[in-house]
Amino acid sequence: MAVETLRGAPDVPPAPDAPDAQHAPDAPDAPPAPGAPGTPDAPVLGESTRLLGELLRERLARHGGAAVTTPPDVQPLGVRDAFTADATPPEAGAVPVRYYGRHAVVGPLPVPDGTGRRPCARCLERRWQAVRSVALREALEIGSGTRAAGPSPYVTPFAAEAVAGVIAARLAGGGPDTGAFPAVHLVDLQTLAVRHYPLVPDPECPGCGQPEPDSDEAAAIILKPAPKLRPDGFRVRDLRDYELPVEPYANPICGSLGPSVVHDVSSTSTSATIGCFSLRSGPYLRETFWGGHADTFADSVRIGVLEGLERYAGMRPRARYAQVHAALDTLRAEGRAALDPRVCGLYSDAFHRANPRVRPFTPDREISWVRGWSLRDGHTVLVPEVLTYYHSPGLENRFVQESSNGCASGGALEEAVYFGLMEVVERDAFLLSWYGRAALPEIDPRTSRRPATRQMVDRLEMYGYEARFFDTRITFPVPVVTGVAVRPDGGPGRMCFGAGAGLDPEAALAGALCEIATDAVNLRGRTERDEKRLRAMATDFAKVEALHDHPLAYGIPEMGDHADFLLGAPGSVRPPGRSFDELYGDGPGGRPVLPVSDDLREDLLRCVDAVAAAGFDVVVVDQTMPEQRDLGLTTVSVIVPGLLPIDFGWTRQRALGMPRLRTALREAGLRSADLTDADLNWAPHPFP
């Protein structure tokens, strides 16, 4: 069956103020599914499907055994939207065979009832569609669909023999070992080449999805002992201990995190990898990138998969669904603990006037809530869904666009919560120092005890960048380090920023260094290729609209002037950097940090106590998907109401209107008085 697309929506980038919306499967003006009974394509598609089914049954009969008693369920791909509720359900107990163009996909194989094994044929159809081209997805999901260009030239007895052979071999117990996930087989009907790919179950599949209850009992968090893998680390398992082959997550047939992963062989600093998956947001497909940057591509891929799974879990509820829909006023009247989103920051009135589609939050407005857990108070807290799932569908629920800030994964709950909390503290400190023009102590990286840190600093210098680091502790006794890679000559690709946080200041600096080392080596080229667009941002901050605009804008030389408060003006004399021992020791001028133990739970509890002592709560929402749990992973969203949230897009900066921005530096003893508007740095933050 040859298929062509019809009138899909144009590939238009999202408007900066456009909230996410899920494609509505029951839209009254939606065209009938191509190939459905009564449509012009039905005879063509039906004939190809019937012929392939007959040929398969004939050839399976020759194999005998289970091949005779297990029928093939033959259906075309690319003719209906697999994400809608009215997609044709797969035939129970049959071997799914899905075909499109010159390819047929066999599997996943049926399993005995009651085994609880997943995934199903519907998962395959949804995963397959998710990695298709933009043109095909637009046609299927919001366009006029597809139509058969004619009978398939690939449905032949010879091709059917190959497909039947694959089915018979699998039913007889043959086939590859693909670990945690079953294999599906791609058969090229022209060349008869056969490949296999592991299929990850789709947690949102209407056929086999297993949603978990969003109850007070399920939300409860009990922190358990979590012995560290190494005394100087904060992980409980080694990266290589996870079953994380890239094939289930990045493959062109059913990759749950996209069709491929790219190795950046041009990088001269880290062995960076990058992947991407797309999620529909109303009329456009929103790309979500994931990746890793370690010393080897093998480690970078594994780190990237972990990050991709974390983002996939945090974008919208996929395991637990909101069951509370109410106004904040109503919840409070009922005596229920609920997080007031006003404490987390809201958009300005000017933003809502310019973007009337985004309705502002009011306490009498009904919204969706999910359950979280207060680590400070030890009870359930209702959390606005849009504050923890940052691409949760439903225009009626949106009043801000959150980011992945505070979302983290780990080999134990304690590990995930620790790293989520560190991220929230890191971004808050970065924004306080940037917008507040904080004078921060500079760290001399050559006093690091880690040879890898000193070597990477030297390597950046070879590429024309000076690596500078600043102690960014503001409110909490937790090391936060801001890193900046600066071109001393002030040319294109002038500077890029990074940050890290953790109880070990060496690890915090290493985290910031990894970010700037990865970005700096390509910054000049990226700036020069996009110079016209980026230079316009220097004179009109409203053009800083998306996440990547923030760091790239500071590749323009004149934008670097907004960082003079931190780096000093070009050519100025600056005081020498201070050593780790001076800054983090017990001596004069030092600011000791929290002690570190051999148990990550103890480290986490000390951090929570420090945050609570400053007057803040730590709220945790468990976002773990079933397939993550099966791998021994936990993903959480950590929220500290009242800390500065990080936003992308100049008109979206909630931090600029929050009281903490004006009081925190004074409360920390870093300023003598609260900040006024005249004291603030009115330039977009450069956080990557």
mmCIF file of C-alpha atoms in Angstrom, residues 34 127 214 241 312 321 345 361 406 454 472 578 587 599 626 675:
data_model
loop_
_atom_site.group_PDB
_atom_site.id
_atom_site.type_symbol
_atom_site.label_atom_id
_atom_site.label_comp_id
_atom_site.label_asym_id
_atom_site.label_seq_id
_atom_site.Cartn_x
_atom_site.Cartn_y
_atom_site.Cartn_z
ATOM 1 C CA PRO A 34 -9.069 7.189 5.909
ATOM 2 C CA ARG A 127 4.955 4.468 19.154
ATOM 3 C CA ASP A 214 -3.739 9.336 42.796
ATOM 4 C CA ASP A 241 24.065 -1.006 36.481
ATOM 5 C CA TYR A 312 8.917 12.129 29.165
ATOM 6 C CA TYR A 321 -4.016 11.274 36.616
ATOM 7 C CA GLY A 345 4.876 33.296 41.005
ATOM 8 C CA PHE A 361 -5.078 32.351 37.962
ATOM 9 C CA GLY A 406 13.045 20.326 40.037
ATOM 10 C CA ARG A 454 41.880 21.279 36.176
ATOM 11 C CA THR A 472 26.540 31.479 44.412
ATOM 12 C CA ARG A 578 39.755 32.195 46.277
ATOM 13 C CA GLY A 587 38.771 29.587 58.468
ATOM 14 C CA ASP A 599 23.782 7.688 53.591
ATOM 15 C CA PRO A 626 5.627 1.962 35.158
ATOM 16 C CA LEU A 675 16.413 45.908 46.253
#
